[in-house]
Amino acid sequence: QVQLVESGGGLVQAGGSLRLSCAASGRTFSSYAMGWFRQAPGKEREFVAAISWSGGSTYYADSVKGRFTISRDNAKNLVYLQMNSLKPEDTAVYYCAVGPWTVVLRRSYELEYWGQGTQVTVSS
């Protein structure tokens, strides 16, 4: 069993920054890729960023490239999402998930373990 717990969300003005954290337990965390996803009201869940098991590879959605940075600390079983230059359209519930690299990138519907989500609200 895997448990993922997100934290760090909140209300921020446009142009501001937030850092989300995802704490993982219950599995060999360092062996798998991690991803961040988000879902805005009335919209489907979308991919935001992913990081490989070693941290050596990262991938971002075009909408966040250059503004968001994903990182991980395998010793602490943590993955982070640093979000800078936030925009109102970044408002969503943000989720972390764990799984194989290609599944995280392209087949998130197959991911078995998800966190409960953390709300990010960006005011204009």
PDB file of C-alpha atoms in Angstrom:
ATOM      1  CA  GLN A   1       0.000   0.000   0.000  1.00  0.00           C
ATOM      2  CA  VAL A   2       1.204   3.494  -0.849  1.00  0.00           C
ATOM      3  CA  GLN A   3       0.185   6.704   0.846  1.00  0.00           C
ATOM      4  CA  LEU A   4       0.726  10.124  -0.692  1.00  0.00           C
ATOM      5  CA  VAL A   5       0.000  13.326   1.207  1.00  0.00           C
ATOM      6  CA  GLU A   6       0.186  16.725  -0.473  1.00  0.00           C
ATOM      7  CA  SER A   7       0.653  20.003   1.357  1.00  0.00           C
ATOM      8  CA  GLY A   8       1.600  23.591   0.696  1.00  0.00           C
ATOM      9  CA  GLY A   9      -1.415  24.851  -1.189  1.00  0.00           C
ATOM     10  CA  GLY A  10      -3.093  28.139  -0.416  1.00  0.00           C
ATOM     11  CA  LEU A  11      -4.241  31.500  -1.697  1.00  0.00           C
ATOM     12  CA  VAL A  12      -1.714  33.689  -3.494  1.00  0.00           C
ATOM     13  CA  GLN A  13      -1.853  36.741  -5.697  1.00  0.00           C
ATOM     14  CA  ALA A  14      -0.968  36.540  -9.355  1.00  0.00           C
ATOM     15  CA  GLY A  15       2.790  36.683  -9.795  1.00  0.00           C
ATOM     16  CA  GLY A  16       3.394  35.040  -6.450  1.00  0.00           C
ATOM     17  CA  SER A  17       4.948  31.700  -5.558  1.00  0.00           C
ATOM     18  CA  LEU A  18       4.048  28.528  -3.702  1.00  0.00           C
ATOM     19  CA  ARG A  19       5.896  25.306  -3.031  1.00  0.00           C
ATOM     20  CA  LEU A  20       3.892  22.111  -2.875  1.00  0.00           C
ATOM     21  CA  SER A  21       5.173  19.005  -1.141  1.00  0.00           C
ATOM     22  CA  CYS A  22       4.153  15.381  -1.502  1.00  0.00           C
ATOM     23  CA  ALA A  23       5.160  12.944   1.221  1.00  0.00           C
ATOM     24  CA  ALA A  24       5.223   9.279   0.205  1.00  0.00           C
ATOM     25  CA  SER A  25       5.201   6.194   2.396  1.00  0.00           C
ATOM     26  CA  GLY A  26       4.589   2.483   2.184  1.00  0.00           C
ATOM     27  CA  ARG A  27       6.584   1.556  -0.884  1.00  0.00           C
ATOM     28  CA  THR A  28      10.020   1.809  -2.462  1.00  0.00           C
ATOM     29  CA  PHE A  29       9.492   5.452  -3.315  1.00  0.00           C
ATOM     30  CA  SER A  30      12.868   5.960  -4.915  1.00  0.00           C
ATOM     31  CA  SER A  31      12.238   3.291  -7.569  1.00  0.00           C
ATOM     32  CA  TYR A  32       9.402   5.116  -9.300  1.00  0.00           C
ATOM     33  CA  ALA A  33       8.673   8.292 -11.158  1.00  0.00           C
ATOM     34  CA  MET A  34       6.506  10.921  -9.519  1.00  0.00           C
ATOM     35  CA  GLY A  35       4.085  13.287 -11.131  1.00  0.00           C
ATOM     36  CA  TRP A  36       2.057  16.351 -10.313  1.00  0.00           C
ATOM     37  CA  PHE A  37      -1.376  16.797 -11.835  1.00  0.00           C
ATOM     38  CA  ARG A  38      -4.116  19.362 -11.362  1.00  0.00           C
ATOM     39  CA  GLN A  39      -7.843  19.655 -11.822  1.00  0.00           C
ATOM     40  CA  ALA A  40      -9.685  22.943 -12.081  1.00  0.00           C
ATOM     41  CA  PRO A  41     -13.448  23.204 -11.470  1.00  0.00           C
ATOM     42  CA  GLY A  42     -15.398  21.874 -14.412  1.00  0.00           C
ATOM     43  CA  LYS A  43     -12.275  20.635 -16.172  1.00  0.00           C
ATOM     44  CA  GLU A  44     -10.547  17.310 -16.582  1.00  0.00           C
ATOM     45  CA  ARG A  45      -7.438  16.464 -14.632  1.00  0.00           C
ATOM     46  CA  GLU A  46      -4.294  17.476 -16.485  1.00  0.00           C
ATOM     47  CA  PHE A  47      -0.629  16.638 -16.299  1.00  0.00           C
ATOM     48  CA  VAL A  48       1.648  19.310 -14.811  1.00  0.00           C
ATOM     49  CA  ALA A  49       5.123  17.854 -14.258  1.00  0.00           C
ATOM     50  CA  ALA A  50       6.995  14.592 -13.778  1.00  0.00           C
ATOM     51  CA  ILE A  51      10.351  13.526 -12.409  1.00  0.00           C
ATOM     52  CA  SER A  52      12.166  10.222 -12.909  1.00  0.00           C
ATOM     53  CA  TRP A  53      13.121   7.933 -10.040  1.00  0.00           C
ATOM     54  CA  SER A  54      16.636   9.365  -9.873  1.00  0.00           C
ATOM     55  CA  GLY A  55      15.609  12.965 -10.438  1.00  0.00           C
ATOM     56  CA  GLY A  56      17.739  13.041 -13.553  1.00  0.00           C
ATOM     57  CA  SER A  57      14.857  13.569 -15.943  1.00  0.00           C
ATOM     58  CA  THR A  58      11.984  15.994 -15.683  1.00  0.00           C
ATOM     59  CA  TYR A  59       9.128  16.875 -17.975  1.00  0.00           C
ATOM     60  CA  TYR A  60       6.643  19.744 -17.896  1.00  0.00           C
ATOM     61  CA  ALA A  61       3.385  20.706 -19.473  1.00  0.00           C
ATOM     62  CA  ASP A  62       3.832  23.614 -21.860  1.00  0.00           C
ATOM     63  CA  SER A  63       1.539  25.745 -19.722  1.00  0.00           C
ATOM     64  CA  VAL A  64       3.935  25.653 -16.753  1.00  0.00           C
ATOM     65  CA  LYS A  65       7.320  25.311 -18.453  1.00  0.00           C
ATOM     66  CA  GLY A  66       9.733  27.955 -17.200  1.00  0.00           C
ATOM     67  CA  ARG A  67       7.559  28.761 -14.176  1.00  0.00           C
ATOM     68  CA  PHE A  68       7.305  25.485 -12.266  1.00  0.00           C
ATOM     69  CA  THR A  69      10.114  23.207 -11.082  1.00  0.00           C
ATOM     70  CA  ILE A  70       9.698  19.637  -9.888  1.00  0.00           C
ATOM     71  CA  SER A  71      12.281  18.041  -7.606  1.00  0.00           C
ATOM     72  CA  ARG A  72      12.556  15.117  -5.228  1.00  0.00           C
ATOM     73  CA  ASP A  73      14.447  14.032  -2.132  1.00  0.00           C
ATOM     74  CA  ASN A  74      14.552  10.235  -2.066  1.00  0.00           C
ATOM     75  CA  ALA A  75      16.180  10.171   1.358  1.00  0.00           C
ATOM     76  CA  LYS A  76      13.099  11.909   2.777  1.00  0.00           C
ATOM     77  CA  ASN A  77      10.517  10.352   0.436  1.00  0.00           C
ATOM     78  CA  LEU A  78       9.432  13.801  -0.692  1.00  0.00           C
ATOM     79  CA  VAL A  79       8.667  15.376  -4.047  1.00  0.00           C
ATOM     80  CA  TYR A  80       8.232  19.116  -4.505  1.00  0.00           C
ATOM     81  CA  LEU A  81       6.636  21.454  -6.980  1.00  0.00           C
ATOM     82  CA  GLN A  82       7.998  24.980  -6.865  1.00  0.00           C
ATOM     83  CA  MET A  83       5.516  27.277  -8.571  1.00  0.00           C
ATOM     84  CA  ASN A  84       6.597  30.782  -9.529  1.00  0.00           C
ATOM     85  CA  SER A  85       4.920  33.554 -11.505  1.00  0.00           C
ATOM     86  CA  LEU A  86       1.552  32.071 -10.700  1.00  0.00           C
ATOM     87  CA  LYS A  87      -1.428  32.969 -12.851  1.00  0.00           C
ATOM     88  CA  PRO A  88      -5.156  32.818 -12.118  1.00  0.00           C
ATOM     89  CA  GLU A  89      -5.408  29.941 -14.599  1.00  0.00           C
ATOM     90  CA  ASP A  90      -3.150  27.883 -12.322  1.00  0.00           C
ATOM     91  CA  THR A  91      -6.005  27.719  -9.820  1.00  0.00           C
ATOM     92  CA  ALA A  92      -6.827  24.051  -9.248  1.00  0.00           C
ATOM     93  CA  VAL A  93      -6.543  21.154  -6.872  1.00  0.00           C
ATOM     94  CA  TYR A  94      -3.058  19.726  -7.242  1.00  0.00           C
ATOM     95  CA  TYR A  95      -2.403  16.013  -6.856  1.00  0.00           C
ATOM     96  CA  CYS A  96       0.738  13.911  -6.746  1.00  0.00           C
ATOM     97  CA  ALA A  97       0.952  10.361  -8.030  1.00  0.00           C
ATOM     98  CA  VAL A  98       3.576   7.624  -8.274  1.00  0.00           C
ATOM     99  CA  GLY A  99       4.272   5.048 -10.958  1.00  0.00           C
ATOM    100  CA  PRO A 100       6.438   4.016 -13.887  1.00  0.00           C
ATOM    101  CA  TRP A 101       7.847   6.889 -15.964  1.00  0.00           C
ATOM    102  CA  THR A 102       5.863   6.287 -19.164  1.00  0.00           C
ATOM    103  CA  VAL A 103       2.653   5.758 -17.251  1.00  0.00           C
ATOM    104  CA  VAL A 104       3.086   8.988 -15.308  1.00  0.00           C
ATOM    105  CA  LEU A 105       3.745  10.856 -18.557  1.00  0.00           C
ATOM    106  CA  ARG A 106       1.164   9.350 -20.877  1.00  0.00           C
ATOM    107  CA  ARG A 107      -1.275   7.037 -19.109  1.00  0.00           C
ATOM    108  CA  SER A 108      -2.083   8.672 -15.795  1.00  0.00           C
ATOM    109  CA  TYR A 109      -5.485   6.960 -15.811  1.00  0.00           C
ATOM    110  CA  GLU A 110      -3.592   3.756 -15.032  1.00  0.00           C
ATOM    111  CA  LEU A 111      -1.904   5.167 -11.919  1.00  0.00           C
ATOM    112  CA  GLU A 112      -3.078   3.400  -8.816  1.00  0.00           C
ATOM    113  CA  TYR A 113      -1.900   5.711  -6.057  1.00  0.00           C
ATOM    114  CA  TRP A 114      -2.885   9.343  -5.682  1.00  0.00           C
ATOM    115  CA  GLY A 115      -2.822  11.866  -2.895  1.00  0.00           C
ATOM    116  CA  GLN A 116      -5.916  13.633  -1.603  1.00  0.00           C
ATOM    117  CA  GLY A 117      -4.959  16.907  -3.279  1.00  0.00           C
ATOM    118  CA  THR A 118      -4.131  20.417  -2.119  1.00  0.00           C
ATOM    119  CA  GLN A 119      -5.992  23.518  -3.261  1.00  0.00           C
ATOM    120  CA  VAL A 120      -4.107  26.288  -5.013  1.00  0.00           C
ATOM    121  CA  THR A 121      -5.982  29.525  -5.632  1.00  0.00           C
ATOM    122  CA  VAL A 122      -4.402  32.403  -7.527  1.00  0.00           C
ATOM    123  CA  SER A 123      -6.205  35.719  -7.346  1.00  0.00           C
ATOM    124  CA  SER A 124      -5.929  38.348 -10.059  1.00  0.00           C
TER     125      SER A 124
END
